[in-house]
Coordinates of C-alpha atoms in Angstrom, one line a residue:
M1 CA 0.0 0.0 0.0
S2 CA 1.4 3.4 -1.0
F3 CA 1.7 6.4 1.4
K4 CA -1.2 8.1 -0.5
G5 CA -3.4 5.1 0.2
I6 CA -2.7 5.2 3.9
F7 CA -3.5 8.9 4.1
D8 CA -6.7 8.5 2.1
K9 CA -8.1 5.8 4.4
G10 CA -7.5 7.9 7.6
I11 CA -5.0 5.6 9.2
L12 CA -2.5 8.4 9.5
K13 CA -5.1 10.5 11.2
Q14 CA -5.8 7.7 13.7
I15 CA -2.1 7.2 14.5
T16 CA -1.3 10.9 14.9
F17 CA -4.5 12.0 16.8
I18 CA -5.0 14.9 14.4
E19 CA -8.8 15.2 15.3
I20 CA -8.0 15.3 19.0
F21 CA -5.5 18.2 18.5
K22 CA -8.0 20.0 16.3
G23 CA -10.7 19.7 19.1
M24 CA -8.3 20.8 21.8
A25 CA -7.3 23.8 19.7
L26 CA -10.9 24.8 19.2
T27 CA -11.5 24.4 23.0
F28 CA -8.5 26.6 23.8
R29 CA -9.7 29.3 21.3
K30 CA -13.1 29.4 22.8
M31 CA -11.7 29.4 26.3
V32 CA -9.6 32.6 25.7
S33 CA -12.2 34.5 23.6
K34 CA -14.7 36.9 25.1
A35 CA -17.9 35.3 26.5
V36 CA -21.2 36.1 24.9
T37 CA -23.3 35.5 28.0
I38 CA -25.7 38.3 29.0
Q39 CA -25.7 39.2 32.7
Y40 CA -29.5 39.0 32.9
P41 CA -30.8 41.3 35.7
D42 CA -28.3 44.0 34.7
Q43 CA -28.4 43.6 30.9
R44 CA -31.5 42.7 29.0
R45 CA -31.9 41.4 25.5
D46 CA -34.0 43.4 23.1
I47 CA -37.4 42.0 22.7
A48 CA -38.3 40.9 19.2
P49 CA -41.2 42.8 17.6
G50 CA -44.5 41.0 18.1
F51 CA -43.2 38.9 21.1
R52 CA -46.1 37.0 22.8
G53 CA -45.7 37.6 26.5
Q54 CA -48.1 38.2 29.3
H55 CA -51.8 38.8 28.5
A56 CA -53.8 42.0 28.8
L57 CA -57.3 43.1 28.2
S58 CA -57.5 46.1 25.9
K59 CA -59.2 49.3 27.0
G60 CA -61.2 51.7 24.8
P61 CA -60.6 55.4 24.6
A62 CA -62.8 56.1 27.6
G63 CA -60.9 53.5 29.7
E64 CA -63.5 50.8 29.6
S65 CA -62.8 47.2 28.7
K66 CA -63.3 46.4 25.0
C67 CA -64.4 42.8 25.8
V68 CA -68.1 42.2 25.2
G69 CA -67.9 38.5 26.4
C70 CA -68.6 36.9 23.1
G71 CA -66.3 33.9 24.0
L72 CA -64.6 33.5 20.7
C73 CA -61.2 33.7 22.4
A74 CA -62.2 30.9 24.8
T75 CA -63.5 28.8 21.9
M76 CA -60.4 29.2 19.8
C77 CA -57.9 28.5 22.6
P78 CA -56.4 25.0 22.0
S79 CA -55.4 24.6 25.7
Q80 CA -58.8 25.8 27.0
C81 CA -57.2 28.1 29.5
I82 CA -59.7 31.0 29.0
K83 CA -63.0 31.4 30.9
V84 CA -65.5 34.1 30.1
T85 CA -68.6 34.6 32.2
R86 CA -71.5 37.0 31.4
E87 CA -74.6 38.0 33.3
K88 CA -77.4 40.1 31.9
G89 CA -75.3 41.2 28.9
K90 CA -72.2 42.3 30.9
V91 CA -68.9 40.6 31.3
T92 CA -68.7 39.6 35.0
G93 CA -65.6 37.4 34.8
Y94 CA -62.6 36.9 32.5
E95 CA -59.9 34.5 33.6
I96 CA -56.8 33.1 31.9
E97 CA -54.8 30.3 33.5
L98 CA -51.2 31.1 32.5
L99 CA -49.9 27.7 33.5
R100 CA -52.1 26.1 30.8
C101 CA -51.5 28.8 28.1
I102 CA -49.3 27.9 25.2
Y103 CA -49.0 31.6 24.0
C104 CA -50.1 30.8 20.5
G105 CA -52.0 34.0 20.0
F106 CA -55.2 32.4 18.7
C107 CA -57.2 34.3 21.3
V108 CA -55.9 37.6 19.9
E109 CA -56.6 36.7 16.3
A110 CA -60.1 35.4 17.2
C111 CA -61.3 38.5 19.0
P112 CA -63.4 40.7 16.7
Y113 CA -63.1 43.7 19.0
G114 CA -59.3 43.6 19.6
A115 CA -59.9 43.1 23.4
V116 CA -57.2 40.5 24.1
S117 CA -53.5 41.2 23.6
L118 CA -50.2 39.6 24.4
T119 CA -47.8 42.2 25.8
E120 CA -44.0 42.2 25.7
N121 CA -43.7 41.4 29.4
Y122 CA -41.9 38.1 30.0
E123 CA -40.8 38.7 33.6
Y124 CA -43.4 37.1 35.7
S125 CA -43.2 34.2 38.0
A126 CA -44.9 33.1 41.2
Y127 CA -44.8 30.5 43.9
T128 CA -48.5 29.7 43.8
R129 CA -51.0 28.7 41.1
E130 CA -53.4 31.4 42.3
A131 CA -50.9 34.1 41.4
L132 CA -50.7 32.9 37.8
L133 CA -54.5 33.0 37.4
M134 CA -55.2 36.2 35.6
T135 CA -58.5 37.8 36.4
K136 CA -60.3 40.6 34.6
D137 CA -58.9 43.2 37.0
K138 CA -55.3 41.9 36.6
L139 CA -55.6 41.8 32.8
L140 CA -56.9 45.4 32.7
S141 CA -54.1 46.6 34.9
N142 CA -51.6 44.8 32.6
W143 CA -52.9 47.0 29.7
D144 CA -52.1 50.1 31.7
K145 CA -48.7 48.8 32.7
Y146 CA -47.4 47.3 29.4
M147 CA -49.3 49.1 26.7
P148 CA -49.2 52.8 27.6
G149 CA -50.3 55.5 25.3
N150 CA -50.4 54.6 21.6
K151 CA -48.4 51.4 22.1
G152 CA -51.6 49.2 22.1
A153 CA -52.9 50.7 18.8
E154 CA -49.5 50.3 17.2
Y155 CA -49.3 46.7 18.4
Y156 CA -52.6 45.7 16.7
K157 CA -51.8 47.6 13.6
K158 CA -48.4 46.0 13.1
F159 CA -48.9 42.4 14.2
W160 CA -52.5 41.3 14.0
R161 CA -54.5 40.9 10.8
P162 CA -57.2 41.1 9.5
M163 CA -58.1 44.7 10.3
S164 CA -61.4 46.3 9.4
E165 CA -59.8 48.1 6.5
D166 CA -58.9 44.7 4.9
F167 CA -62.6 44.1 4.2
G168 CA -63.3 47.0 1.8
T169 CA -64.6 46.6 -1.7
P170 CA -61.8 45.9 -4.2
P171 CA -61.0 48.7 -6.7
G172 CA -62.8 48.2 -10.0
Q173 CA -65.5 45.9 -8.6
A174 CA -69.0 46.6 -9.7
K175 CA -71.4 47.9 -7.1
G176 CA -75.2 47.6 -6.9
K177 CA -77.6 50.4 -7.0
G178 CA -77.8 52.6 -3.9
H179 CA -74.1 51.9 -2.8
A180 CA -71.9 54.9 -2.4
S181 CA -68.7 54.8 -4.4

């Protein structure tokens, strides 16, 4: 067998431990390079646009809840973590079990009134289950905390479709009598 045949079959690599030295060189290079770890409480990562974090119930311009209690969010939820209760046409209870939620965003997409939102807050933990049961009052206060000013309107405009303007008459489509153009 020629020298070239030995090198092609990898026998020379096995005898000289080339792979081991390459691995040790890589380990040494990483050991002396600067670490990329973020020191979490002091440094925070930028949150990706449209991040799905803690829930909130949206408020209208007058400060009232937009939720009318239709229950579409609870119907669409694959983990069945949302409970909506109504009495005499008013929403009396709205609960989300955060431990069951999978943060898919179906509740936000299903709501025709834009009443449910997922904020950018990811820093919440608790020692009891009750603390992670979000009631209507907690959800409304989350809106004030995490969606101040125009942030809520911008959130819906950027990340959730369809919007009411998506349902207009296409240009050039024929219209019946009595319809304004």
